[in-house]
XYZ file of N, CA and C in Angstrom:
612
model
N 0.821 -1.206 0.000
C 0.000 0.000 0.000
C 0.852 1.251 0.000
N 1.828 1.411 0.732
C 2.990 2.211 1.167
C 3.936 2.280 -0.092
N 4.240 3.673 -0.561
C 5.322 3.949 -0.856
C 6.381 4.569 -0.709
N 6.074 4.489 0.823
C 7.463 5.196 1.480
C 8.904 4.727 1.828
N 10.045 5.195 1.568
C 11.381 4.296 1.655
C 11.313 3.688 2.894
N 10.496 3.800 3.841
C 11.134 3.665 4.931
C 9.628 2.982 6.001
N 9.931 1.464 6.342
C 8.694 0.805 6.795
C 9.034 0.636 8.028
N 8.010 0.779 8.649
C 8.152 0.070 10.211
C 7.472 -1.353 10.325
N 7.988 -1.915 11.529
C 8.047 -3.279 11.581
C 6.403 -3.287 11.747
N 5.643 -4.580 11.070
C 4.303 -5.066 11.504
C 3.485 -4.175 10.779
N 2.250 -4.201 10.541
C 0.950 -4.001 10.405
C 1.099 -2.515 10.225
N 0.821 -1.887 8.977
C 1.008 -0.164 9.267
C -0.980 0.463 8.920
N -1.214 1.354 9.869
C -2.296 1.961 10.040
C -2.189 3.427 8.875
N -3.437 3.445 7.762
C -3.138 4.255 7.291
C -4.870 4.929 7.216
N -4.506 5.906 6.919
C -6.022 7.343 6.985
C -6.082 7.876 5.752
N -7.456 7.704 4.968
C -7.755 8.002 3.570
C -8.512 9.253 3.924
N -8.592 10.697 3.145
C -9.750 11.139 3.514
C -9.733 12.402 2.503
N -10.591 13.100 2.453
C -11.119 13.800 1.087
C -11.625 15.183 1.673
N -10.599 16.124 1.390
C -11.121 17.456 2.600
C -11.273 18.445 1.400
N -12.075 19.517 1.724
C -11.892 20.786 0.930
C -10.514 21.575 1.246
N -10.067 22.718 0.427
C -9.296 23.712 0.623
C -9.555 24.244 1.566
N -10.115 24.581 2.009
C -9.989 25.170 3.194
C -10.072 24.546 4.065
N -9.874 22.845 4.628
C -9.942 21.682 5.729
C -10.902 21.323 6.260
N -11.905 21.357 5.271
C -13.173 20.526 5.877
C -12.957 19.026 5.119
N -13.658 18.281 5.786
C -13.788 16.578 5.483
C -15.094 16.312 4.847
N -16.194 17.471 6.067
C -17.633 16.869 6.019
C -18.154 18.208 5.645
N -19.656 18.419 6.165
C -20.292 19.389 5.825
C -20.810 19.236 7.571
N -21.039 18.027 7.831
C -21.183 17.884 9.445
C -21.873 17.365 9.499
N -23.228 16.610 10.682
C -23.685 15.467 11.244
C -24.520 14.644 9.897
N -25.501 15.934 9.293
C -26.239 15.486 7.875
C -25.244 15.448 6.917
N -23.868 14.634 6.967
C -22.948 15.213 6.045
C -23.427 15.221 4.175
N -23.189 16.144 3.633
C -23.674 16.072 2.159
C -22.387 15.807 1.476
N -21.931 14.970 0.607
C -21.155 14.793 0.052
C -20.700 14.790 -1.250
N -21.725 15.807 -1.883
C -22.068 16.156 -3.139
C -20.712 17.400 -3.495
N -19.858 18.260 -2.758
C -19.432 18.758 -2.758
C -17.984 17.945 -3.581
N -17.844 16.405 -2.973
C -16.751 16.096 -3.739
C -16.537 14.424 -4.432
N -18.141 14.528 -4.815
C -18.264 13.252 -5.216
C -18.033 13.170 -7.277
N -17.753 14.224 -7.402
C -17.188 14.348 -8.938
C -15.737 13.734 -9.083
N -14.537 14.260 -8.261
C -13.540 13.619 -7.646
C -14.355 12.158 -7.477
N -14.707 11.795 -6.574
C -14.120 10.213 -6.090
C -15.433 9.299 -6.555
N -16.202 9.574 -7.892
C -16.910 8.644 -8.668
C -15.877 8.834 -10.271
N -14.635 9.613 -10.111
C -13.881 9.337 -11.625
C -13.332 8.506 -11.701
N -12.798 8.044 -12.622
C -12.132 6.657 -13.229
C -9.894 7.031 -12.546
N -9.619 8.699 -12.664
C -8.474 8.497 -11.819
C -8.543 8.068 -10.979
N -9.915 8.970 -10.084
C -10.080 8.689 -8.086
C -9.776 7.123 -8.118
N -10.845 6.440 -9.191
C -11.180 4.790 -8.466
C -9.812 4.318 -8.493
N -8.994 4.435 -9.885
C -7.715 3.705 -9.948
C -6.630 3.986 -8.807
N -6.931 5.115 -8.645
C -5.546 5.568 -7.623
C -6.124 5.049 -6.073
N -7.609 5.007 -5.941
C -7.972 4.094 -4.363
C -7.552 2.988 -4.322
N -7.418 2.357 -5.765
C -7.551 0.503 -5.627
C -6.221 0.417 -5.251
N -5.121 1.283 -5.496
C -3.763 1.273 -5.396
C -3.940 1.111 -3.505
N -4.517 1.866 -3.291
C -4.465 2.007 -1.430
C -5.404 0.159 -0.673
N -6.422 0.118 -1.501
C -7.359 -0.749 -0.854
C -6.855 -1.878 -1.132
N -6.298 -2.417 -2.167
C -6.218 -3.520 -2.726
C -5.076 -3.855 -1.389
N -4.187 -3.197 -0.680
C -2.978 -3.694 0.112
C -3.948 -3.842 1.878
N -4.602 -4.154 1.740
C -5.557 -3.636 3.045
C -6.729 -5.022 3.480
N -6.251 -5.523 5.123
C -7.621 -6.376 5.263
C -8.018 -6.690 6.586
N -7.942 -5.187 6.932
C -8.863 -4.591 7.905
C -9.474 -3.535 7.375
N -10.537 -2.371 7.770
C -11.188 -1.500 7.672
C -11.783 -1.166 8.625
N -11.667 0.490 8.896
C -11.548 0.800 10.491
C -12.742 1.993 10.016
N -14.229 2.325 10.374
C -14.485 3.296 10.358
C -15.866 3.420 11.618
N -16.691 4.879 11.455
C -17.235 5.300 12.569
C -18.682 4.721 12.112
N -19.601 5.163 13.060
C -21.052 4.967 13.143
C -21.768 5.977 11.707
N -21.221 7.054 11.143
C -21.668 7.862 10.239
C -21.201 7.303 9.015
N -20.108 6.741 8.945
C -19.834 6.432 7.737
C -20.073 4.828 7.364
N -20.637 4.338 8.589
C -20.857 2.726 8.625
C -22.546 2.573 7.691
N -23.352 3.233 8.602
C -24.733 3.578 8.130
C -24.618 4.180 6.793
N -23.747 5.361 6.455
C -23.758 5.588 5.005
C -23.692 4.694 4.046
N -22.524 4.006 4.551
C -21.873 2.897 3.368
C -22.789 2.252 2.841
N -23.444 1.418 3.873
C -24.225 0.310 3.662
C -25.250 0.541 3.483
N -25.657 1.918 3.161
C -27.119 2.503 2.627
C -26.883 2.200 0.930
N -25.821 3.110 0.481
C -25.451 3.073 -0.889
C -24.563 2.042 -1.642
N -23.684 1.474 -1.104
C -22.856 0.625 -1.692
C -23.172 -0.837 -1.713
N -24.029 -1.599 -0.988
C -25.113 -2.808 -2.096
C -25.450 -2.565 -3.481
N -26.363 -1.259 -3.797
C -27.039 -0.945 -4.948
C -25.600 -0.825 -5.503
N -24.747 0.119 -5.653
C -23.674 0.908 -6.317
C -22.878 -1.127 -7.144
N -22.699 -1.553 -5.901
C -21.762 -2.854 -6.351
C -22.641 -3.683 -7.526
N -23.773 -3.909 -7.070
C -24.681 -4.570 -8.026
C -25.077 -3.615 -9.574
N -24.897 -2.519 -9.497
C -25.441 -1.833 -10.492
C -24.321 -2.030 -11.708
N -25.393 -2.993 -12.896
C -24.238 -3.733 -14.041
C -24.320 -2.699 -15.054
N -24.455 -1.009 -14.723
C -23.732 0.036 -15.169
C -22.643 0.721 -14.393
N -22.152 0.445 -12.979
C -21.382 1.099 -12.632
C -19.903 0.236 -13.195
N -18.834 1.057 -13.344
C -17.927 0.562 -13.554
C -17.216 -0.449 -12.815
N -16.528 -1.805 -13.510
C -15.719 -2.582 -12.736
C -15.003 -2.210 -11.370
N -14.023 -1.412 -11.595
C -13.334 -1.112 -10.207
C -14.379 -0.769 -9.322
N -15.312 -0.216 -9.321
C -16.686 0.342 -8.292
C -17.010 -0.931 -7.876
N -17.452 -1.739 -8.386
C -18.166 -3.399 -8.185
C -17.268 -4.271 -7.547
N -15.475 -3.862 -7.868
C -14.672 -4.610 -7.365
C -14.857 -3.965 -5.602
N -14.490 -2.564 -5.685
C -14.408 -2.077 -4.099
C -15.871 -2.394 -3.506
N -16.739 -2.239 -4.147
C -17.956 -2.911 -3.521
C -17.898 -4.423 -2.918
N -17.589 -4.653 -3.771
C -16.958 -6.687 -3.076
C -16.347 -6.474 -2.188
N -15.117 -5.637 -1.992
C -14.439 -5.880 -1.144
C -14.773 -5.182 0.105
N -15.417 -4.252 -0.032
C -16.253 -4.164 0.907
C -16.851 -4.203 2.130
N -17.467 -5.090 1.084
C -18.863 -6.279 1.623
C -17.873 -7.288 2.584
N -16.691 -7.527 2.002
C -16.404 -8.693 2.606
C -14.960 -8.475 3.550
N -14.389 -7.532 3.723
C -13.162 -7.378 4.143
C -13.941 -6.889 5.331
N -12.507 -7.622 6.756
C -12.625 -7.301 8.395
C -12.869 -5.926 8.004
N -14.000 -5.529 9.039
C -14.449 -4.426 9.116
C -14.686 -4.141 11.017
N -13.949 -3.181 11.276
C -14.219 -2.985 12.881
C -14.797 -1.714 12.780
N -15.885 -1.397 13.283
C -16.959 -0.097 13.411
C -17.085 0.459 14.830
N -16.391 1.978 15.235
C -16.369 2.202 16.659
C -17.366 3.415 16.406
N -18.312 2.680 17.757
C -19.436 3.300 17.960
C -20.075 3.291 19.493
N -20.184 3.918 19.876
C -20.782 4.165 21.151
C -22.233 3.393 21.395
N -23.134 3.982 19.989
C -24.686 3.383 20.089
C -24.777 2.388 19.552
N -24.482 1.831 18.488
C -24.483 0.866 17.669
C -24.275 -0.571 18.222
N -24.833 -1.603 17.763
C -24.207 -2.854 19.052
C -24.159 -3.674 17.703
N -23.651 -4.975 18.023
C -23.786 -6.035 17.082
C -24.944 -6.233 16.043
N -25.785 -6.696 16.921
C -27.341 -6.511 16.138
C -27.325 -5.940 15.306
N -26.900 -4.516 15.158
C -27.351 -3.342 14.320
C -26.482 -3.888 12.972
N -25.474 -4.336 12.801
C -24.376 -4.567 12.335
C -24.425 -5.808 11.185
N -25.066 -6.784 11.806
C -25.822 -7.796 11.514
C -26.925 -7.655 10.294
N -27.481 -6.420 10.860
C -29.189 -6.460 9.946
C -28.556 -5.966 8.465
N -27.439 -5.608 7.984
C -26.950 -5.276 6.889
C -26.296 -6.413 5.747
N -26.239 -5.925 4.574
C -25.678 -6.626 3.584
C -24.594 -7.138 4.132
N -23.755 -6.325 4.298
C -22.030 -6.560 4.602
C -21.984 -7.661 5.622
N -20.946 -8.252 5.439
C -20.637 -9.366 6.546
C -19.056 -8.698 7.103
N -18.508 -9.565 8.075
C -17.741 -9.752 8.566
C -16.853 -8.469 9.262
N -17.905 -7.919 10.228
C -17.700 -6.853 10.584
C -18.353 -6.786 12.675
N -17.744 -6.067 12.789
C -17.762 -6.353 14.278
C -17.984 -5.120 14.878
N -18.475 -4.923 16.281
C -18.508 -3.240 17.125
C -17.268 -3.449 17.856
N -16.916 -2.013 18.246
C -15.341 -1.914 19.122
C -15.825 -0.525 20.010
N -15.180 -0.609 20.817
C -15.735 0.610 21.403
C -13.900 1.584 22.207
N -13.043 0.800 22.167
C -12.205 1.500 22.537
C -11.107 1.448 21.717
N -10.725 3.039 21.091
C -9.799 3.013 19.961
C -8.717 2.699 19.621
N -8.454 3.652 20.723
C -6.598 3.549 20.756
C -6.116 1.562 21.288
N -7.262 1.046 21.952
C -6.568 -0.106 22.588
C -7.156 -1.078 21.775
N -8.134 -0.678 20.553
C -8.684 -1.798 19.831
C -6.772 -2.126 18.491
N -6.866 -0.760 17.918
C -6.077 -0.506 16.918
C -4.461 -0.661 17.304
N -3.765 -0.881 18.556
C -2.918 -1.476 18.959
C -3.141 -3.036 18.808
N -4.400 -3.121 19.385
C -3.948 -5.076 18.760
C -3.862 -5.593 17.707
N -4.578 -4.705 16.580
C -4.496 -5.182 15.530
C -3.068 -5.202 14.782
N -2.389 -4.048 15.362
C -1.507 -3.879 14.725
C -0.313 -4.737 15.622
N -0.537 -5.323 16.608
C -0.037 -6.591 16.782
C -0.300 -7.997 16.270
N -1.619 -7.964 15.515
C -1.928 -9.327 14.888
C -1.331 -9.580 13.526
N -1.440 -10.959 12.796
C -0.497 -10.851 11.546
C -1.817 -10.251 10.678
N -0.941 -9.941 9.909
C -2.283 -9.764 8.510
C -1.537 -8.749 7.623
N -2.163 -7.719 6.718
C -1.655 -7.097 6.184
C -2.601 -5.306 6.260
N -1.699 -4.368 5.590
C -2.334 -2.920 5.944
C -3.586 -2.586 6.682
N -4.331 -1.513 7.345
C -5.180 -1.253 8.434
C -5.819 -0.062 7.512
N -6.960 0.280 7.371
C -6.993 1.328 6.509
C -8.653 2.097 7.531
N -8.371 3.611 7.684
C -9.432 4.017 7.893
C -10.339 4.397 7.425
N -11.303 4.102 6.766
C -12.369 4.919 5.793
C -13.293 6.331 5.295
N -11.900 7.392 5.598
C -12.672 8.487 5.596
C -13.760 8.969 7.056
N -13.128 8.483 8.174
C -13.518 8.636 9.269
C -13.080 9.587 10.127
N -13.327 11.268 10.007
C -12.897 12.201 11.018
C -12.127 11.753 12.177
N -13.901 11.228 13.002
C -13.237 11.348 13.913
C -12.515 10.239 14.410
N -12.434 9.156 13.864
C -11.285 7.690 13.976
C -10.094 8.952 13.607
N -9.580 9.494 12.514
C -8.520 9.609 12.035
C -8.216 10.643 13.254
N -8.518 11.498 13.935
C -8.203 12.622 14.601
C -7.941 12.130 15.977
N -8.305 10.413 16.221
C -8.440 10.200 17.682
C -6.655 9.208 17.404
N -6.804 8.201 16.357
C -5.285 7.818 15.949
C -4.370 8.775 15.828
N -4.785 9.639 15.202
C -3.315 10.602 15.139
C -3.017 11.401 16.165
N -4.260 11.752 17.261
C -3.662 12.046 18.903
C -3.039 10.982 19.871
N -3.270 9.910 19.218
C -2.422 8.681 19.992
C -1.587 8.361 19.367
N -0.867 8.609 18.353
C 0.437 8.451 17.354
C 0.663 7.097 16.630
N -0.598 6.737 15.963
C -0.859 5.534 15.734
C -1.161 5.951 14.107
N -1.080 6.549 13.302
C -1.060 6.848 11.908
C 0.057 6.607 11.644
N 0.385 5.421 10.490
C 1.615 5.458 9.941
C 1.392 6.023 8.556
N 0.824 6.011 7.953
C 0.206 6.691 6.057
C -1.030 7.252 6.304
N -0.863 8.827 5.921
C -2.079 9.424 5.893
C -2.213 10.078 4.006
N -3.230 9.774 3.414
C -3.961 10.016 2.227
C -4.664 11.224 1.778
N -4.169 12.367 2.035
C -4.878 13.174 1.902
C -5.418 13.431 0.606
N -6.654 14.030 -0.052
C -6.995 14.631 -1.030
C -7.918 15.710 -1.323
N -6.955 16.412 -1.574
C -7.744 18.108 -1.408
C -8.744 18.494 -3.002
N -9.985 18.390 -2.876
C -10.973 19.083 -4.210
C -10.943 20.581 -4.094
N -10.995 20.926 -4.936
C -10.918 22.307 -5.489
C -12.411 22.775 -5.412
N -12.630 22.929 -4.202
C -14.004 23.538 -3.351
C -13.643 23.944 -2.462
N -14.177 24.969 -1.603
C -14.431 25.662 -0.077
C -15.634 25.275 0.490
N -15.961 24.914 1.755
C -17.349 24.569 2.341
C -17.422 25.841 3.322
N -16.213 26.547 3.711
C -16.152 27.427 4.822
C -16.772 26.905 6.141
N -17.513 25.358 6.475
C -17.648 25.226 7.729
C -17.936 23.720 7.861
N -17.983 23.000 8.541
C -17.883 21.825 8.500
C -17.439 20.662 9.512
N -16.804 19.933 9.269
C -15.694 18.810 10.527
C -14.226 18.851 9.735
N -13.012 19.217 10.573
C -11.946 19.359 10.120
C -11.514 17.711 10.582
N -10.774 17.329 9.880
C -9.962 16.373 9.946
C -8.485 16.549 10.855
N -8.057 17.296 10.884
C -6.890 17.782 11.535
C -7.129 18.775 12.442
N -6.998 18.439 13.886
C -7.280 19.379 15.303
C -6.471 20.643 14.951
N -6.827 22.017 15.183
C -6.286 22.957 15.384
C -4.532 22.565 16.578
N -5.072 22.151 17.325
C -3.699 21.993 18.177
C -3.183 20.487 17.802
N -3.114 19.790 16.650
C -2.111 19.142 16.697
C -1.305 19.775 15.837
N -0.107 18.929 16.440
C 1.353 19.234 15.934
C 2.605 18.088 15.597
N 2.640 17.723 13.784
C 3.621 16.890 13.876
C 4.173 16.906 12.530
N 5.301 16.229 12.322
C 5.971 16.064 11.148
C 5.694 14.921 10.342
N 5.755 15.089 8.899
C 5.999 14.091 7.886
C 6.629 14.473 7.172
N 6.463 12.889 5.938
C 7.564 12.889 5.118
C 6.425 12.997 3.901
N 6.971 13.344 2.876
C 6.400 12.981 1.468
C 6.514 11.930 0.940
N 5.396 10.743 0.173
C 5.652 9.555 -0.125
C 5.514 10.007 -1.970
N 3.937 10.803 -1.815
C 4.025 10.732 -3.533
C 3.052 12.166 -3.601
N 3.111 12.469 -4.521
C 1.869 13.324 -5.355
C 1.359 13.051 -6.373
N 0.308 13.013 -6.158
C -0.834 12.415 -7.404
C -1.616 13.656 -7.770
N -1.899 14.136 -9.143
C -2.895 14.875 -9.552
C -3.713 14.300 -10.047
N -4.473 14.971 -10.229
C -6.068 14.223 -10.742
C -6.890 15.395 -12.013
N -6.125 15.438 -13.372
C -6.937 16.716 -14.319
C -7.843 17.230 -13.961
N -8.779 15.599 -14.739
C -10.237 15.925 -15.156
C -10.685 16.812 -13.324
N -10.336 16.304 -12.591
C -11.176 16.870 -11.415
C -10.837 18.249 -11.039
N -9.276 18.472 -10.930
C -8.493 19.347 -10.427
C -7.941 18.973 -9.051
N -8.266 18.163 -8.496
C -7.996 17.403 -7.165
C -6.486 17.244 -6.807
N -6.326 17.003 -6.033
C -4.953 16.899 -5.682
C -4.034 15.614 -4.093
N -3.881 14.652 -4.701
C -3.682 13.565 -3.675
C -2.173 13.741 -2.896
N -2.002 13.575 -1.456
C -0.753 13.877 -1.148
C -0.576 12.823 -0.337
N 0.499 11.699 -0.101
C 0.147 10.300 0.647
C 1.956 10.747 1.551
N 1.332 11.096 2.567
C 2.772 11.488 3.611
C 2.601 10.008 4.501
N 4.025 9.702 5.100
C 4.199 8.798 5.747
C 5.221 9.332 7.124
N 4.895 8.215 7.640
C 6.128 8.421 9.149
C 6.416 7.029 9.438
Protein backbone atom coordinates (compact mmCIF):
# COMPACT_ATOMS: atom_id res chain seq x y z
CA UNK A 1 0.00 0.00 0.00
CA UNK A 2 2.99 2.21 1.17
CA UNK A 3 5.32 3.95 -0.86
CA UNK A 4 7.46 5.20 1.48
CA UNK A 5 11.38 4.30 1.66
CA UNK A 6 11.13 3.67 4.93
CA UNK A 7 8.69 0.81 6.80
CA UNK A 8 8.15 0.07 10.21
CA UNK A 9 8.05 -3.28 11.58
CA UNK A 10 4.30 -5.07 11.50
CA UNK A 11 0.95 -4.00 10.40
CA UNK A 12 1.01 -0.16 9.27
CA UNK A 13 -2.30 1.96 10.04
CA UNK A 14 -3.14 4.26 7.29
CA UNK A 15 -6.02 7.34 6.98
CA UNK A 16 -7.76 8.00 3.57
CA UNK A 17 -9.75 11.14 3.51
CA UNK A 18 -11.12 13.80 1.09
CA UNK A 19 -11.12 17.46 2.60
CA UNK A 20 -11.89 20.79 0.93
CA UNK A 21 -9.30 23.71 0.62
CA UNK A 22 -9.99 25.17 3.19
CA UNK A 23 -9.94 21.68 5.73
CA UNK A 24 -13.17 20.53 5.88
CA UNK A 25 -13.79 16.58 5.48
CA UNK A 26 -17.63 16.87 6.02
CA UNK A 27 -20.29 19.39 5.83
CA UNK A 28 -21.18 17.88 9.44
CA UNK A 29 -23.68 15.47 11.24
CA UNK A 30 -26.24 15.49 7.88
CA UNK A 31 -22.95 15.21 6.04
CA UNK A 32 -23.67 16.07 2.16
CA UNK A 33 -21.16 14.79 0.05
CA UNK A 34 -22.07 16.16 -3.14
CA UNK A 35 -19.43 18.76 -2.76
CA UNK A 36 -16.75 16.10 -3.74
CA UNK A 37 -18.26 13.25 -5.22
CA UNK A 38 -17.19 14.35 -8.94
CA UNK A 39 -13.54 13.62 -7.65
CA UNK A 40 -14.12 10.21 -6.09
CA UNK A 41 -16.91 8.64 -8.67
CA UNK A 42 -13.88 9.34 -11.63
CA UNK A 43 -12.13 6.66 -13.23
CA UNK A 44 -8.47 8.50 -11.82
CA UNK A 45 -10.08 8.69 -8.09
CA UNK A 46 -11.18 4.79 -8.47
CA UNK A 47 -7.72 3.70 -9.95
CA UNK A 48 -5.55 5.57 -7.62
CA UNK A 49 -7.97 4.09 -4.36
CA UNK A 50 -7.55 0.50 -5.63
CA UNK A 51 -3.76 1.27 -5.40
CA UNK A 52 -4.47 2.01 -1.43
CA UNK A 53 -7.36 -0.75 -0.85
CA UNK A 54 -6.22 -3.52 -2.73
CA UNK A 55 -2.98 -3.69 0.11
CA UNK A 56 -5.56 -3.64 3.04
CA UNK A 57 -7.62 -6.38 5.26
CA UNK A 58 -8.86 -4.59 7.90
CA UNK A 59 -11.19 -1.50 7.67
CA UNK A 60 -11.55 0.80 10.49
CA UNK A 61 -14.48 3.30 10.36
CA UNK A 62 -17.24 5.30 12.57
CA UNK A 63 -21.05 4.97 13.14
CA UNK A 64 -21.67 7.86 10.24
CA UNK A 65 -19.83 6.43 7.74
CA UNK A 66 -20.86 2.73 8.62
CA UNK A 67 -24.73 3.58 8.13
CA UNK A 68 -23.76 5.59 5.00
CA UNK A 69 -21.87 2.90 3.37
CA UNK A 70 -24.23 0.31 3.66
CA UNK A 71 -27.12 2.50 2.63
CA UNK A 72 -25.45 3.07 -0.89
CA UNK A 73 -22.86 0.62 -1.69
CA UNK A 74 -25.11 -2.81 -2.10
CA UNK A 75 -27.04 -0.95 -4.95
CA UNK A 76 -23.67 0.91 -6.32
CA UNK A 77 -21.76 -2.85 -6.35
CA UNK A 78 -24.68 -4.57 -8.03
CA UNK A 79 -25.44 -1.83 -10.49
CA UNK A 80 -24.24 -3.73 -14.04
CA UNK A 81 -23.73 0.04 -15.17
CA UNK A 82 -21.38 1.10 -12.63
CA UNK A 83 -17.93 0.56 -13.55
CA UNK A 84 -15.72 -2.58 -12.74
CA UNK A 85 -13.33 -1.11 -10.21
CA UNK A 86 -16.69 0.34 -8.29
CA UNK A 87 -18.17 -3.40 -8.18
CA UNK A 88 -14.67 -4.61 -7.36
CA UNK A 89 -14.41 -2.08 -4.10
CA UNK A 90 -17.96 -2.91 -3.52
CA UNK A 91 -16.96 -6.69 -3.08
CA UNK A 92 -14.44 -5.88 -1.14
CA UNK A 93 -16.25 -4.16 0.91
CA UNK A 94 -18.86 -6.28 1.62
CA UNK A 95 -16.40 -8.69 2.61
CA UNK A 96 -13.16 -7.38 4.14
CA UNK A 97 -12.62 -7.30 8.40
CA UNK A 98 -14.45 -4.43 9.12
CA UNK A 99 -14.22 -2.98 12.88
CA UNK A 100 -16.96 -0.10 13.41
CA UNK A 101 -16.37 2.20 16.66
CA UNK A 102 -19.44 3.30 17.96
CA UNK A 103 -20.78 4.16 21.15
CA UNK A 104 -24.69 3.38 20.09
CA UNK A 105 -24.48 0.87 17.67
CA UNK A 106 -24.21 -2.85 19.05
CA UNK A 107 -23.79 -6.04 17.08
CA UNK A 108 -27.34 -6.51 16.14
CA UNK A 109 -27.35 -3.34 14.32
CA UNK A 110 -24.38 -4.57 12.33
CA UNK A 111 -25.82 -7.80 11.51
CA UNK A 112 -29.19 -6.46 9.95
CA UNK A 113 -26.95 -5.28 6.89
CA UNK A 114 -25.68 -6.63 3.58
CA UNK A 115 -22.03 -6.56 4.60
CA UNK A 116 -20.64 -9.37 6.55
CA UNK A 117 -17.74 -9.75 8.57
CA UNK A 118 -17.70 -6.85 10.58
CA UNK A 119 -17.76 -6.35 14.28
CA UNK A 120 -18.51 -3.24 17.12
CA UNK A 121 -15.34 -1.91 19.12
CA UNK A 122 -15.74 0.61 21.40
CA UNK A 123 -12.21 1.50 22.54
CA UNK A 124 -9.80 3.01 19.96
CA UNK A 125 -6.60 3.55 20.76
CA UNK A 126 -6.57 -0.11 22.59
CA UNK A 127 -8.68 -1.80 19.83
CA UNK A 128 -6.08 -0.51 16.92
CA UNK A 129 -2.92 -1.48 18.96
CA UNK A 130 -3.95 -5.08 18.76
CA UNK A 131 -4.50 -5.18 15.53
CA UNK A 132 -1.51 -3.88 14.73
CA UNK A 133 -0.04 -6.59 16.78
CA UNK A 134 -1.93 -9.33 14.89
CA UNK A 135 -0.50 -10.85 11.55
CA UNK A 136 -2.28 -9.76 8.51
CA UNK A 137 -1.65 -7.10 6.18
CA UNK A 138 -2.33 -2.92 5.94
CA UNK A 139 -5.18 -1.25 8.43
CA UNK A 140 -6.99 1.33 6.51
CA UNK A 141 -9.43 4.02 7.89
CA UNK A 142 -12.37 4.92 5.79
CA UNK A 143 -12.67 8.49 5.60
CA UNK A 144 -13.52 8.64 9.27
CA UNK A 145 -12.90 12.20 11.02
CA UNK A 146 -13.24 11.35 13.91
CA UNK A 147 -11.29 7.69 13.98
CA UNK A 148 -8.52 9.61 12.04
CA UNK A 149 -8.20 12.62 14.60
CA UNK A 150 -8.44 10.20 17.68
CA UNK A 151 -5.28 7.82 15.95
CA UNK A 152 -3.31 10.60 15.14
CA UNK A 153 -3.66 12.05 18.90
CA UNK A 154 -2.42 8.68 19.99
CA UNK A 155 0.44 8.45 17.35
CA UNK A 156 -0.86 5.53 15.73
CA UNK A 157 -1.06 6.85 11.91
CA UNK A 158 1.61 5.46 9.94
CA UNK A 159 0.21 6.69 6.06
CA UNK A 160 -2.08 9.42 5.89
CA UNK A 161 -3.96 10.02 2.23
CA UNK A 162 -4.88 13.17 1.90
CA UNK A 163 -7.00 14.63 -1.03
CA UNK A 164 -7.74 18.11 -1.41
CA UNK A 165 -10.97 19.08 -4.21
CA UNK A 166 -10.92 22.31 -5.49
CA UNK A 167 -14.00 23.54 -3.35
CA UNK A 168 -14.43 25.66 -0.08
CA UNK A 169 -17.35 24.57 2.34
CA UNK A 170 -16.15 27.43 4.82
CA UNK A 171 -17.65 25.23 7.73
CA UNK A 172 -17.88 21.83 8.50
CA UNK A 173 -15.69 18.81 10.53
CA UNK A 174 -11.95 19.36 10.12
CA UNK A 175 -9.96 16.37 9.95
CA UNK A 176 -6.89 17.78 11.53
CA UNK A 177 -7.28 19.38 15.30
CA UNK A 178 -6.29 22.96 15.38
CA UNK A 179 -3.70 21.99 18.18
CA UNK A 180 -2.11 19.14 16.70
CA UNK A 181 1.35 19.23 15.93
CA UNK A 182 3.62 16.89 13.88
CA UNK A 183 5.97 16.06 11.15
CA UNK A 184 6.00 14.09 7.89
CA UNK A 185 7.56 12.89 5.12
CA UNK A 186 6.40 12.98 1.47
CA UNK A 187 5.65 9.55 -0.13
CA UNK A 188 4.03 10.73 -3.53
CA UNK A 189 1.87 13.32 -5.36
CA UNK A 190 -0.83 12.42 -7.40
CA UNK A 191 -2.90 14.88 -9.55
CA UNK A 192 -6.07 14.22 -10.74
CA UNK A 193 -6.94 16.72 -14.32
CA UNK A 194 -10.24 15.92 -15.16
CA UNK A 195 -11.18 16.87 -11.42
CA UNK A 196 -8.49 19.35 -10.43
CA UNK A 197 -8.00 17.40 -7.16
CA UNK A 198 -4.95 16.90 -5.68
CA UNK A 199 -3.68 13.57 -3.67
CA UNK A 200 -0.75 13.88 -1.15
CA UNK A 201 0.15 10.30 0.65
CA UNK A 202 2.77 11.49 3.61
CA UNK A 203 4.20 8.80 5.75
CA UNK A 204 6.13 8.42 9.15
Amino acid sequence: MSNSPQQSAGRRVAAEVTVSMDGYSGTGPDDDMSWCMDHIASPQSELYYEGIWRGVDTALLGRTNWEGFTAVWPGLTEDPAGSARTRDLGRWLATVEKVVFSTTLEQADLDKTAWTNARIARDLEAEVRALKETPGRDILVLNSASIIRGLLAAELVDDLYLTIVPRTLGAGVRVLPDDYASSWHLATATMFPDTGALSLHYYR
